[in-house]
mmCIF file of C-alpha atoms and ligand atoms in Angstrom:
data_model
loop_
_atom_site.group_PDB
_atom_site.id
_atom_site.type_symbol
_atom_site.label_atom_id
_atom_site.label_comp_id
_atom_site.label_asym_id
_atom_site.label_seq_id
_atom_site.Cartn_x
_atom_site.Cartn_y
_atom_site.Cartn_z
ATOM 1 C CA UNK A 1 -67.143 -247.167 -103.246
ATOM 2 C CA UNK A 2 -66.283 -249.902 -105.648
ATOM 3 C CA UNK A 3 -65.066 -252.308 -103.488
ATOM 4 C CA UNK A 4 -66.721 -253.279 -100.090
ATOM 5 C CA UNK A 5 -65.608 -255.651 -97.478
ATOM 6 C CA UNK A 6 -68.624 -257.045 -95.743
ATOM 7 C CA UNK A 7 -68.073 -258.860 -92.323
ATOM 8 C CA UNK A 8 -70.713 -261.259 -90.979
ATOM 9 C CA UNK A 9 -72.815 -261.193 -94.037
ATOM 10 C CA UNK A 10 -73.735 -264.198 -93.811
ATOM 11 C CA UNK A 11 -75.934 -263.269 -91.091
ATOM 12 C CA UNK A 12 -79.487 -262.020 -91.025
ATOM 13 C CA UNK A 13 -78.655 -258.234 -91.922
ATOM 14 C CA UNK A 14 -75.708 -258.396 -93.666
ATOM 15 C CA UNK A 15 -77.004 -260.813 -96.023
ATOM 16 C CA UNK A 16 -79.771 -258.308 -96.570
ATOM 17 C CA UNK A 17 -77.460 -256.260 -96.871
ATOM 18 C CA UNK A 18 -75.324 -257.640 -99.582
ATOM 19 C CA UNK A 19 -78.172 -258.202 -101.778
ATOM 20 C CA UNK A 20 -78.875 -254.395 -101.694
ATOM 21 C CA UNK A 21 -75.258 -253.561 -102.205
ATOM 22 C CA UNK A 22 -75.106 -255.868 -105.348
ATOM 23 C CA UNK A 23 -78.548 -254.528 -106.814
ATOM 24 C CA UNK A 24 -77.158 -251.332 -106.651
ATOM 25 C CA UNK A 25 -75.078 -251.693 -109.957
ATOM 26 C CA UNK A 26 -72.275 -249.530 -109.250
ATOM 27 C CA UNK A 27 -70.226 -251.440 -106.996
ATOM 28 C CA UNK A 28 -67.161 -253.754 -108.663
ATOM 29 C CA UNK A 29 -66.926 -256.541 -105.737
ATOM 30 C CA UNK A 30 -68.549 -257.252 -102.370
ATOM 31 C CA UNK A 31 -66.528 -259.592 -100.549
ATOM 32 C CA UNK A 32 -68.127 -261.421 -96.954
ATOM 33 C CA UNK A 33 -65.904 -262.774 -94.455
ATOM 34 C CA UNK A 34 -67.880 -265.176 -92.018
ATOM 35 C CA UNK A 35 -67.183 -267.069 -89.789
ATOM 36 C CA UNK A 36 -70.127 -269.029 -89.772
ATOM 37 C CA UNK A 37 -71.038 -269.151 -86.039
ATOM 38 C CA UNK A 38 -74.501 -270.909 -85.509
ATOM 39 C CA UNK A 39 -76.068 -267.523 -86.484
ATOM 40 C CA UNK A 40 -73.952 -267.280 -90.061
ATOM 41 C CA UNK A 41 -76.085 -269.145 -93.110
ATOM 42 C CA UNK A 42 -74.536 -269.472 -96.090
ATOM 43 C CA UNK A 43 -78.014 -270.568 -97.294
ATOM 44 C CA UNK A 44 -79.030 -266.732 -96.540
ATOM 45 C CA UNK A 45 -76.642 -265.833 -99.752
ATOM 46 C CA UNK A 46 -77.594 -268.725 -101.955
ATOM 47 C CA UNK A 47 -79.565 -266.525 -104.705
ATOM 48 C CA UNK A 48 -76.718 -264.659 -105.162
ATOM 49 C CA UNK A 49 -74.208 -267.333 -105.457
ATOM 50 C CA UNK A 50 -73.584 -267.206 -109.401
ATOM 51 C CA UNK A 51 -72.943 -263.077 -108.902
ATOM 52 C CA UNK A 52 -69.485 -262.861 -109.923
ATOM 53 C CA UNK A 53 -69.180 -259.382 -108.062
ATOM 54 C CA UNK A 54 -69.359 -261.819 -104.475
ATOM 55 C CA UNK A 55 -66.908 -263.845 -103.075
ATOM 56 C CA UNK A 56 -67.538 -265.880 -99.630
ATOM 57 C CA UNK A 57 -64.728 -266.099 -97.674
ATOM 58 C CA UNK A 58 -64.853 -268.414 -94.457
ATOM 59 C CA UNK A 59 -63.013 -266.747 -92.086
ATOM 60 C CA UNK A 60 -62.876 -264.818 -88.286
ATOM 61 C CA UNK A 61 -62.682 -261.006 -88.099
ATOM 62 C CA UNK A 62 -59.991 -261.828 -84.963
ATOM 63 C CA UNK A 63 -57.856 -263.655 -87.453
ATOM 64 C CA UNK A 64 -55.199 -260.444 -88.138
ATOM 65 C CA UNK A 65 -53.556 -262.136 -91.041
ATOM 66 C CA UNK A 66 -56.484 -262.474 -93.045
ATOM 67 C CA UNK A 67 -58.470 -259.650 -92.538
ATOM 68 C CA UNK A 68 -54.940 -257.670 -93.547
ATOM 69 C CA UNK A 69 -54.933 -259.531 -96.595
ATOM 70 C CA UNK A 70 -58.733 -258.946 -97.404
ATOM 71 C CA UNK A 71 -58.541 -254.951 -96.333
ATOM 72 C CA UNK A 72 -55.446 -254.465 -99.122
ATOM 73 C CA UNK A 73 -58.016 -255.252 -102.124
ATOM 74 C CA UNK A 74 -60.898 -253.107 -100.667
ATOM 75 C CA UNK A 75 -61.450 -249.407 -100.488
ATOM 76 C CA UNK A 76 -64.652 -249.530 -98.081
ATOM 77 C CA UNK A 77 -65.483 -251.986 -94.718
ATOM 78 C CA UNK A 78 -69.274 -252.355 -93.645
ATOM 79 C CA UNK A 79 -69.023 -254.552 -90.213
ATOM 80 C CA UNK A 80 -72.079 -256.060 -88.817
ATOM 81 C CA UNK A 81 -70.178 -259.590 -87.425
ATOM 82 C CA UNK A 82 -71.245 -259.548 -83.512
ATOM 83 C CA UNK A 83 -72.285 -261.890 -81.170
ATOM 84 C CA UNK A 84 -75.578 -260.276 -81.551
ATOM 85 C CA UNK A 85 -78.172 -262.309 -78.858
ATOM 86 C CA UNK A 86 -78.844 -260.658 -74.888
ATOM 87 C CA UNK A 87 -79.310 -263.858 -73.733
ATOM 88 C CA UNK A 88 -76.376 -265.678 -74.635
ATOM 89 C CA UNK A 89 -74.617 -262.802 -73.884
ATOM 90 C CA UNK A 90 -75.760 -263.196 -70.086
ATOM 91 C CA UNK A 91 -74.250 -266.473 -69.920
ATOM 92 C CA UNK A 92 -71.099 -266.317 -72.188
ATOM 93 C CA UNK A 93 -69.850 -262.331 -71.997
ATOM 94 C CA UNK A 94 -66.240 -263.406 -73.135
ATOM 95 C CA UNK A 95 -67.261 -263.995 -76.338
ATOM 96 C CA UNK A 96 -68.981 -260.906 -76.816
ATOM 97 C CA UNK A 97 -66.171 -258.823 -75.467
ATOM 98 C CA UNK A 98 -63.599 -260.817 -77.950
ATOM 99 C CA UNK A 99 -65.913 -260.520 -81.166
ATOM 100 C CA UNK A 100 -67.751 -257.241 -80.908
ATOM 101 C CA UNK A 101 -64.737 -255.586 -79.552
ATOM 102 C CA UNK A 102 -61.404 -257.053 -79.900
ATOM 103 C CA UNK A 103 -62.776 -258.248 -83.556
ATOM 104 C CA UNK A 104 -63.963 -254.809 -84.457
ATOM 105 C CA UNK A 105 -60.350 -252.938 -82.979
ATOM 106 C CA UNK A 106 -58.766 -255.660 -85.265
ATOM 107 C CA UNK A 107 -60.722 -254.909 -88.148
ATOM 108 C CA UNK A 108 -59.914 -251.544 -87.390
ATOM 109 C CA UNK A 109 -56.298 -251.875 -87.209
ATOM 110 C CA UNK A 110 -56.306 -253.122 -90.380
ATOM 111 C CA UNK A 111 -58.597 -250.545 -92.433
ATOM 112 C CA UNK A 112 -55.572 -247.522 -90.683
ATOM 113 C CA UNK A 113 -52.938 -249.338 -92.588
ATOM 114 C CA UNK A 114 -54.445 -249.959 -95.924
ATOM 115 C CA UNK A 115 -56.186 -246.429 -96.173
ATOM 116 C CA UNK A 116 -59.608 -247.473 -95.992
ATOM 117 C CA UNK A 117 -61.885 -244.833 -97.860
ATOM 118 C CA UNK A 118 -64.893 -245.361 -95.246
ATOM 119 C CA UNK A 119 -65.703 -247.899 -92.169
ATOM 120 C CA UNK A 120 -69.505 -248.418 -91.567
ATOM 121 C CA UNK A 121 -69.572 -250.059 -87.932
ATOM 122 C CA UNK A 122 -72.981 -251.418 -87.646
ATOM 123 C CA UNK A 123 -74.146 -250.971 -83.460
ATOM 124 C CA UNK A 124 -77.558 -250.865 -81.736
ATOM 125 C CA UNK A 125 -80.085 -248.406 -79.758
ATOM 126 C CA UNK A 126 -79.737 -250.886 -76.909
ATOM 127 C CA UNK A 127 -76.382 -248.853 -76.158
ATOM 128 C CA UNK A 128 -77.981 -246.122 -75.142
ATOM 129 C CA UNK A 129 -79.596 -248.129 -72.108
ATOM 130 C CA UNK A 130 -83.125 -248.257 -71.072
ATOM 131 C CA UNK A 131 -85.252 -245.215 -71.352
ATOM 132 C CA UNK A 132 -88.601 -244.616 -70.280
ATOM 133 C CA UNK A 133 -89.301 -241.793 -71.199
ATOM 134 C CA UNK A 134 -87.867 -239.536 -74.363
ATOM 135 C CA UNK A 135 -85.467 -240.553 -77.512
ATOM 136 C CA UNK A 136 -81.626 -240.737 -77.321
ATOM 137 C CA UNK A 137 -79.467 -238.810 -79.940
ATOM 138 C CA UNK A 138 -76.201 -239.596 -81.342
ATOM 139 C CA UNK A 139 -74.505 -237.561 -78.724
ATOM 140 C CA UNK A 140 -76.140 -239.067 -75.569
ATOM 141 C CA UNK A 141 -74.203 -240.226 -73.029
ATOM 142 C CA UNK A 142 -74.278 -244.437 -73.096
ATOM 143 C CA UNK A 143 -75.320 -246.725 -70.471
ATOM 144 C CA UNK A 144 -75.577 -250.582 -71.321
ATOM 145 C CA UNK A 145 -76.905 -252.582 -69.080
ATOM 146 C CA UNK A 146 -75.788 -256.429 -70.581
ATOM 147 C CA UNK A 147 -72.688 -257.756 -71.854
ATOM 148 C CA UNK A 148 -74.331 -257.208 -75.714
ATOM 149 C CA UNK A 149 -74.895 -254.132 -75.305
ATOM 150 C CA UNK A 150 -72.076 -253.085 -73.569
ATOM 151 C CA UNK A 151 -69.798 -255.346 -75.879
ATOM 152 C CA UNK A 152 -71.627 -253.124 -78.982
ATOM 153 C CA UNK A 153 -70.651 -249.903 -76.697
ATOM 154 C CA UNK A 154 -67.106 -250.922 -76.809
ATOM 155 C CA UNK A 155 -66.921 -251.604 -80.650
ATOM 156 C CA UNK A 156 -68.523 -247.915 -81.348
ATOM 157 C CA UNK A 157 -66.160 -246.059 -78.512
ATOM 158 C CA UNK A 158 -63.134 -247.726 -80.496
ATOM 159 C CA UNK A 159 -64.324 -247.285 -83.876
ATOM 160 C CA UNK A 160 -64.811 -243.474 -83.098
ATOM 161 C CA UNK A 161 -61.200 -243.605 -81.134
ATOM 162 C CA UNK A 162 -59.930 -244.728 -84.708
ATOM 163 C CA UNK A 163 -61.119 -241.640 -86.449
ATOM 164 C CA UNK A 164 -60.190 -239.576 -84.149
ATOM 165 C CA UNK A 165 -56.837 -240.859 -83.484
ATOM 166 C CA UNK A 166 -55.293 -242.026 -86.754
ATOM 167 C CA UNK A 167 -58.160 -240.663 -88.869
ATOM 168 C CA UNK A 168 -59.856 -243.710 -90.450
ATOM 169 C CA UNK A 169 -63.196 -241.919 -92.193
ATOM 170 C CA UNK A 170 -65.308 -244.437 -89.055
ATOM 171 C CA UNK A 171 -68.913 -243.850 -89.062
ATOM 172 C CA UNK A 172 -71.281 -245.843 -86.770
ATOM 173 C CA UNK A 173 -74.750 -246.213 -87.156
ATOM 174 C CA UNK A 174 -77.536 -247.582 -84.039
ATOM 175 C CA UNK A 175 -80.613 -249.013 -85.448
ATOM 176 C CA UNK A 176 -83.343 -250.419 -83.266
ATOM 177 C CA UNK A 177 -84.909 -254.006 -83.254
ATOM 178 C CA UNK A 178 -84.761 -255.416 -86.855
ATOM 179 C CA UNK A 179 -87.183 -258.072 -88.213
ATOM 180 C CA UNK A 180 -87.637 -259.794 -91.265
ATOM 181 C CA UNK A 181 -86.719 -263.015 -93.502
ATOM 182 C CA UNK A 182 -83.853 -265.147 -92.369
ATOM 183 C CA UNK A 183 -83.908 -263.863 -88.624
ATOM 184 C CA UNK A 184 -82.352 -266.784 -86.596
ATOM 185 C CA UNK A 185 -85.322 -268.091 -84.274
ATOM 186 C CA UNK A 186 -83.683 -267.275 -81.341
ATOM 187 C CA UNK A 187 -84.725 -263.531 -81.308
ATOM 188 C CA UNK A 188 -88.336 -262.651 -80.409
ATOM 189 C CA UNK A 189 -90.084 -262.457 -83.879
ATOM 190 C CA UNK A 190 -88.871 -265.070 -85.487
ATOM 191 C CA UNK A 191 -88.869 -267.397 -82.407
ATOM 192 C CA UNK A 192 -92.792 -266.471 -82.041
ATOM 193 C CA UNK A 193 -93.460 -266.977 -85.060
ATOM 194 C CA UNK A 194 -91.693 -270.537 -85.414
ATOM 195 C CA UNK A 195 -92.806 -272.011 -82.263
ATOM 196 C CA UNK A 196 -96.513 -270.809 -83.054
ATOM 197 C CA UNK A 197 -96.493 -272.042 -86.576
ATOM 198 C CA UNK A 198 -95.298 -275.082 -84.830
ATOM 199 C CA UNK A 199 -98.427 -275.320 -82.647
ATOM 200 C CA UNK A 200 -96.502 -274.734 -79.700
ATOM 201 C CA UNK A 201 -96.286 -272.588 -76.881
ATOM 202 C CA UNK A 202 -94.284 -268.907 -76.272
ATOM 203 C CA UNK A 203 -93.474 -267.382 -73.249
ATOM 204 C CA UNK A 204 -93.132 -263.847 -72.015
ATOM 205 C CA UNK A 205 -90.854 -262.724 -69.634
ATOM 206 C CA UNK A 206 -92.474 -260.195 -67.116
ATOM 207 C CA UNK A 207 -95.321 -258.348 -67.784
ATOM 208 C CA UNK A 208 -95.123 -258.147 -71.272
ATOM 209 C CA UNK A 209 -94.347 -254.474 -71.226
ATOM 210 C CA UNK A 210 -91.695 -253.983 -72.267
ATOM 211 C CA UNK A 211 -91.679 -251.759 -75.403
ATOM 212 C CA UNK A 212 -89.029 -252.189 -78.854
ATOM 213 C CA UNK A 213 -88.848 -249.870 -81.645
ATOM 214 C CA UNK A 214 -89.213 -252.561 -84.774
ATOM 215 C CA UNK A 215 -87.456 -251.877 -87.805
ATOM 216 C CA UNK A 216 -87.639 -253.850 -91.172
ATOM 217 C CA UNK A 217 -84.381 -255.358 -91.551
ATOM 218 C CA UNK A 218 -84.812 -253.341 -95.312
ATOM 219 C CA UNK A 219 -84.812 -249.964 -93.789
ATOM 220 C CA UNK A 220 -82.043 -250.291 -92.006
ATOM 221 C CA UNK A 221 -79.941 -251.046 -94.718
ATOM 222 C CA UNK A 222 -81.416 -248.279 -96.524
ATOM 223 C CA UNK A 223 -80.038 -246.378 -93.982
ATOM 224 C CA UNK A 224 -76.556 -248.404 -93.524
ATOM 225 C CA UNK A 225 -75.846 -248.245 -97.407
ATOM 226 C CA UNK A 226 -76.758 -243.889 -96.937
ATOM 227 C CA UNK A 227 -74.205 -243.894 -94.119
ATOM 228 C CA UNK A 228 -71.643 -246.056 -96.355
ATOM 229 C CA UNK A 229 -71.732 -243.537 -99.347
ATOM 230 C CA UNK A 230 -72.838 -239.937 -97.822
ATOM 231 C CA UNK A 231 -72.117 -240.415 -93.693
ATOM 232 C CA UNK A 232 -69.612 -238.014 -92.678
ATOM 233 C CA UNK A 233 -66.870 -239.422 -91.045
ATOM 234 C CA UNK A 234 -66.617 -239.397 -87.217
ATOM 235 C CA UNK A 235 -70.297 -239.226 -86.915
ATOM 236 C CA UNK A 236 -72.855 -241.550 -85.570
ATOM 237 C CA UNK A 237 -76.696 -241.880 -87.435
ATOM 238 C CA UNK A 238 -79.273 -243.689 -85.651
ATOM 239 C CA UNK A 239 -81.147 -245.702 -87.827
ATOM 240 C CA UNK A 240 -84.841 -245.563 -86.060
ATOM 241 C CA UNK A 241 -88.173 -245.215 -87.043
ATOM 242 C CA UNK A 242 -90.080 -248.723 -86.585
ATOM 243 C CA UNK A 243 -93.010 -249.091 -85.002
ATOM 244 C CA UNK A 244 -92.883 -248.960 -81.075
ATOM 245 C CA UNK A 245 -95.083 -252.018 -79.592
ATOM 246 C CA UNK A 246 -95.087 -253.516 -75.980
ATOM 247 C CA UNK A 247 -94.319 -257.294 -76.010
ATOM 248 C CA UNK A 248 -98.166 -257.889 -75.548
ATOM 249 C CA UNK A 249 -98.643 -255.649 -78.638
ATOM 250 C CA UNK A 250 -96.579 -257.523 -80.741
ATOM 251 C CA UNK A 251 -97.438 -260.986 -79.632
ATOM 252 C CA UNK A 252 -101.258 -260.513 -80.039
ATOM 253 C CA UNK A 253 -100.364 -259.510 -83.709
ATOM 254 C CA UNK A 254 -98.523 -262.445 -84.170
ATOM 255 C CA UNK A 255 -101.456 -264.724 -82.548
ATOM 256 C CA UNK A 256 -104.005 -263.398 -85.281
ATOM 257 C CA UNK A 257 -101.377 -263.456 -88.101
ATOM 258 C CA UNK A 258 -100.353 -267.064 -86.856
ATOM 259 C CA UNK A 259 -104.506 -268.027 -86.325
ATOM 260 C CA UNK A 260 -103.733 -269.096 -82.814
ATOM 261 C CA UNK A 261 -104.969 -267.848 -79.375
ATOM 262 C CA UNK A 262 -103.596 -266.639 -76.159
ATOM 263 C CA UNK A 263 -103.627 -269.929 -74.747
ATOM 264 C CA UNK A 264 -100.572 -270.319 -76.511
ATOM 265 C CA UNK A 265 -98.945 -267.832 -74.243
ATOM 266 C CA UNK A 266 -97.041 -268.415 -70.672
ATOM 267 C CA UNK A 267 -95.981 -265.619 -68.652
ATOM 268 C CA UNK A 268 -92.852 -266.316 -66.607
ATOM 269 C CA UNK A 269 -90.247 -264.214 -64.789
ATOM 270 C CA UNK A 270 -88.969 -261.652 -65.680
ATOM 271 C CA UNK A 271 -85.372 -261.911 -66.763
ATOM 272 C CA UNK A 272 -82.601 -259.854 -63.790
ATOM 273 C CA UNK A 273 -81.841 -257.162 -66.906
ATOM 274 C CA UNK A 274 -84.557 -256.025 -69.233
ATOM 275 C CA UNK A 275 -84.454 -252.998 -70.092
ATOM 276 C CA UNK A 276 -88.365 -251.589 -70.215
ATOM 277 C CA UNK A 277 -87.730 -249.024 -72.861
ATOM 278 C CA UNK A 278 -85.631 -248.424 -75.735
ATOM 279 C CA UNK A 279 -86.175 -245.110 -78.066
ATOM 280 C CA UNK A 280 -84.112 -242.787 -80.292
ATOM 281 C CA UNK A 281 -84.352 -239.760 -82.094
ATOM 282 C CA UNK A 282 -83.188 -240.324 -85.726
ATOM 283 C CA UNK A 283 -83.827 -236.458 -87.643
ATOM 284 C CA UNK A 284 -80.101 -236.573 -88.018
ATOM 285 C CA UNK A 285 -79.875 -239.053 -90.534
ATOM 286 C CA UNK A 286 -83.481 -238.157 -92.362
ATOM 287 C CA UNK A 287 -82.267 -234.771 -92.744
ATOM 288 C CA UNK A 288 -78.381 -235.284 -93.344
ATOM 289 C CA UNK A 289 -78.599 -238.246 -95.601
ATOM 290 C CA UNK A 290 -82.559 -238.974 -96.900
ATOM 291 C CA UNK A 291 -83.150 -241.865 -94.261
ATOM 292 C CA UNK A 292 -86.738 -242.235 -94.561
ATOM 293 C CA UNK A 293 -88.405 -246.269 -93.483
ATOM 294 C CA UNK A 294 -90.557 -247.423 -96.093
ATOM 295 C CA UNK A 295 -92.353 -250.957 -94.604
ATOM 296 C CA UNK A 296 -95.308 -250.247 -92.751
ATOM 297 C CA UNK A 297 -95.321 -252.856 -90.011
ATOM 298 C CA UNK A 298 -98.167 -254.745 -90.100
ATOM 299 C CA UNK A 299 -97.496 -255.703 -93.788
ATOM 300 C CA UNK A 300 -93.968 -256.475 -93.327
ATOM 301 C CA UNK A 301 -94.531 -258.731 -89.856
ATOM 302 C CA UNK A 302 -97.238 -260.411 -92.263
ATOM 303 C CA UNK A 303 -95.061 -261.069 -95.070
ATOM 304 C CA UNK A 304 -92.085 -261.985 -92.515
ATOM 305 C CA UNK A 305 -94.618 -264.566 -90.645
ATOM 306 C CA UNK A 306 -95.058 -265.745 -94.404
ATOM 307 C CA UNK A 307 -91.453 -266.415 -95.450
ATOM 308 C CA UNK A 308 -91.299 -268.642 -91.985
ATOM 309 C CA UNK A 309 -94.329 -270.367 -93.256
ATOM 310 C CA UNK A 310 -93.243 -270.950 -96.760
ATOM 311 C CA UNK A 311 -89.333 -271.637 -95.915
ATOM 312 C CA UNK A 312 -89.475 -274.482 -93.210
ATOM 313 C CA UNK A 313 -86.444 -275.818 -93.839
ATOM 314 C CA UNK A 314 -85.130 -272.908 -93.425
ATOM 315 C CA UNK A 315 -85.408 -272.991 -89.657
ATOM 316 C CA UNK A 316 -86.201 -276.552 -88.995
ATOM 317 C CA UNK A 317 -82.177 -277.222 -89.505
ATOM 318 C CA UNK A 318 -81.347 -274.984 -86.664
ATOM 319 C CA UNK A 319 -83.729 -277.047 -83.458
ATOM 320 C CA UNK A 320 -80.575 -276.110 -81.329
ATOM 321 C CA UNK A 321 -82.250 -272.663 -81.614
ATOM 322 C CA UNK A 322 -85.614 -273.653 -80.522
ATOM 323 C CA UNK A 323 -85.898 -275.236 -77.317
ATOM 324 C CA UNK A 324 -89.503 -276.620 -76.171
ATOM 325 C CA UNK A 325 -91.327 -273.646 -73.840
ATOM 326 C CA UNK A 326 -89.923 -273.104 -70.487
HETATM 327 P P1 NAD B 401 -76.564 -262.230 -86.679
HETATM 328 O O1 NAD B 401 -76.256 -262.859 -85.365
HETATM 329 O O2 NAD B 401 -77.725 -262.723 -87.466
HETATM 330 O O3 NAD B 401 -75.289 -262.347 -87.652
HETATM 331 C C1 NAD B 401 -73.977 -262.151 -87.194
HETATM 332 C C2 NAD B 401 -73.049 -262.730 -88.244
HETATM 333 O O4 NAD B 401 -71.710 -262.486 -87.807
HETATM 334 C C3 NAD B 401 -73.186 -264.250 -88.421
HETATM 335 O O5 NAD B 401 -73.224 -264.557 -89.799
HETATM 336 C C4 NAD B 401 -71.950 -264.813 -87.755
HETATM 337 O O6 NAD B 401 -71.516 -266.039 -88.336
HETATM 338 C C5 NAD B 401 -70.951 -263.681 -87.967
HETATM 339 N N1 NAD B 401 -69.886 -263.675 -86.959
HETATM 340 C C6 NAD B 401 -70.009 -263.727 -85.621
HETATM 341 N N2 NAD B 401 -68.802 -263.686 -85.034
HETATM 342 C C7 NAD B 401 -67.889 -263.581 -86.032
HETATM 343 C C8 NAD B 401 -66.479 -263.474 -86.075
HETATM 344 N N3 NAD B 401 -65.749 -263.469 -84.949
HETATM 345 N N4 NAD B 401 -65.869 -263.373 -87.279
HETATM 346 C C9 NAD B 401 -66.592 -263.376 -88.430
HETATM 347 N N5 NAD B 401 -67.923 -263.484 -88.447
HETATM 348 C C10 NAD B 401 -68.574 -263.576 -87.274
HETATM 349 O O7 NAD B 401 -76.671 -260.679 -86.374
HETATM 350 P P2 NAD B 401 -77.612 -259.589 -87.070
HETATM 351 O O8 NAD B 401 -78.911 -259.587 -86.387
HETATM 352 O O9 NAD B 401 -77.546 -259.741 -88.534
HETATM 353 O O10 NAD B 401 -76.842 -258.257 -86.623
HETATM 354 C C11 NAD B 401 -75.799 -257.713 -87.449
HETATM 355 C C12 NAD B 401 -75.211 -256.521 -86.741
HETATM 356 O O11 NAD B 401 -76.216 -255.535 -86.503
HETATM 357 C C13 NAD B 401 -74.607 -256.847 -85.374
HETATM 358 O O12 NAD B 401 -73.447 -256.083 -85.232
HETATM 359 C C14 NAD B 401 -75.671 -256.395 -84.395
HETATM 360 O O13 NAD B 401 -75.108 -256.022 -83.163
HETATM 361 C C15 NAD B 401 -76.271 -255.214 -85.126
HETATM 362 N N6 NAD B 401 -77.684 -254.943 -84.808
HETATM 363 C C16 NAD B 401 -78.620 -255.926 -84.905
HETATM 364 C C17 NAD B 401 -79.957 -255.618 -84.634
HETATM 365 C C18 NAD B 401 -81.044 -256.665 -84.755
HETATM 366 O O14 NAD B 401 -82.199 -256.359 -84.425
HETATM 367 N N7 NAD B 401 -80.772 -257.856 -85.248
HETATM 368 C C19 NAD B 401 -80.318 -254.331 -84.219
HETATM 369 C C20 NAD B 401 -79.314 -253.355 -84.141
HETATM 370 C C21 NAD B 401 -78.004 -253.661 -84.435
#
């Protein structure tokens, strides 16, 4: 791969992602398109600004004309641009439906006519649906339960309809939660962590049961950039291999890495769909491709709770993001 087309990598894990790609040495040109929705940050790319390998292009993975014109100078598309938050997708589905799927059929359209070498189409464990007991595998029947999830269903079932169909070399991967630096405070860690460093209060929906698989945002682009070069086409990797934690679990860590107490912490209802369980077996890509998650969890939620602390402005330009407790 020499020439990779990244789309929303202006994001939290494409931007990761990007800066692995370039550090890698052998690639020619990594191009983002972006459309900079309120979760895109172009200051998430700043230190690699002066790379002459990366150009930024502001743009919308729905717009046909330009993505055509992007695909003809690239051999290779790795897509993580979604609509990427449950909650807003419980209150504005349309837009999850037009980006995750109608934006990933046109990216798609586009890689079949220009011979694209391979399509990386970056989707989630929550497709699988809620499990309490066992791990999902790739070839598990899918059962989403919210408009994200069943928005990031619809993106994979095309993808994989492309490869089979007109044979564009699709592979998919499904990681579970990620965390780490330059995580938009709206998703749990980072919204903890920001609203305790803040001296304020978090709340839990339900019980606090509820149990994610956490994955450092740097293992699963370990795994994304495996998939990218060695993935077999037509196949789907999940990416897995976190640390499994209840919310409780994960907020009392956050607490003691934050120095605050549980007085900090309101429980309130829980929300209609949440799923109690996600969990998936992921021997297929440690044995296919060399997956293997380095960050042990503690250390990484540490040094993640650190970057918050040391890169306020970071966050404090996005309040929209943090409303006071409810
Ligand atoms: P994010 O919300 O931080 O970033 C999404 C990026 O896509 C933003 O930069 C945004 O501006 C861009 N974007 C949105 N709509 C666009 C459009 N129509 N055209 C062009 N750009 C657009 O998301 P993230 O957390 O970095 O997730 C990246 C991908 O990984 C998503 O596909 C998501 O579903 C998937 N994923 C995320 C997680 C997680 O824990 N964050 C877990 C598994 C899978």
């Amino acid at each position: 791969m020499e020439n990779v087309l990244v789309t929303g990598g202006a994001g939290f894990i494409g931007s990761h992602f990007v800066r692995r790609l370039l550090a890698s040495g052998d690639i020619a040109k990594v191009t983002v398109i972006d459309a900079l929705t309120y979760a895109g940050n172009l200051a998430n790319l700043r230190d690699l600004q002066d790379d002459p390998r990366l150009e930024f292009v502001h743009g919308n993975i729905l717009d046909q004309v330009l993505v055509d014109a992007l695909m003809s100078r690239h051999d290779a598309v790795v897509h993580f641009a979604a609509e990427s938050h449950v909650d807003r997708s419980l209150t504005d589905a349309g837009s999850f439906v037009a980006t995750n799927v109608h934006g990933t059929q046109t990216l798609l359209e586009s890689a079949r006519r220009h011979g694209i070498r391979k399509f990386v189409h970056a989707s989630t464990d929550e497709v699988y649906g809620p499990l309490p007991a066992g791990c999902a595998r790739e070839g598990d029947p899918l059962r989403p339960t919210v408009p994200y999830s069943a928005s990031k269903a619809g993106g994979d079932m095309i993808a994989l309809a492309y490869g089979h169909s007109y044979g564009v070399p699709v592979c998919v991967t499904r990681s579970s939660n990620n965390y780490g630096p330059c995580q938009y405070p709206e998703k749990l860690i980072p919204l903890f962590t920001a609203r305790l460093l803040r001296g304020e209060q978090v709340t839990i929906h339900g019980n606090g049961q509820h149990v994610r698989n956490w994955l450092h945002v740097e293992d699963n682009c370990q795994g994304v950039e495996l998939v990218l070069r060695k993935g077999v086409p037509g196949e789907v990797y999940n990416l897995g291999g976190g640390t499994d934690l209840t919310t409780n679990e994960l907020t009392g860590m956050l607490l003691r890495i934050t120095g605050s107490t549980w007085d900090s912490v309101r429980y309130v209802n829980d929300r209609p769909a949440n799923d109690i369980r996600y969990a998936m077996d992921w021997r297929k890509a440690a044995e296919n491709l060399g997956y293997q998650p380095m960050h042990d969890f503690q250390e990484g939620l540490e040094r993640t709770v650190d970057w918050y602390r040391h890169n306020p402005q970071w966050w404090s330009t996005v309040p929209a993001a943090l409303p006071a407790a409810v």
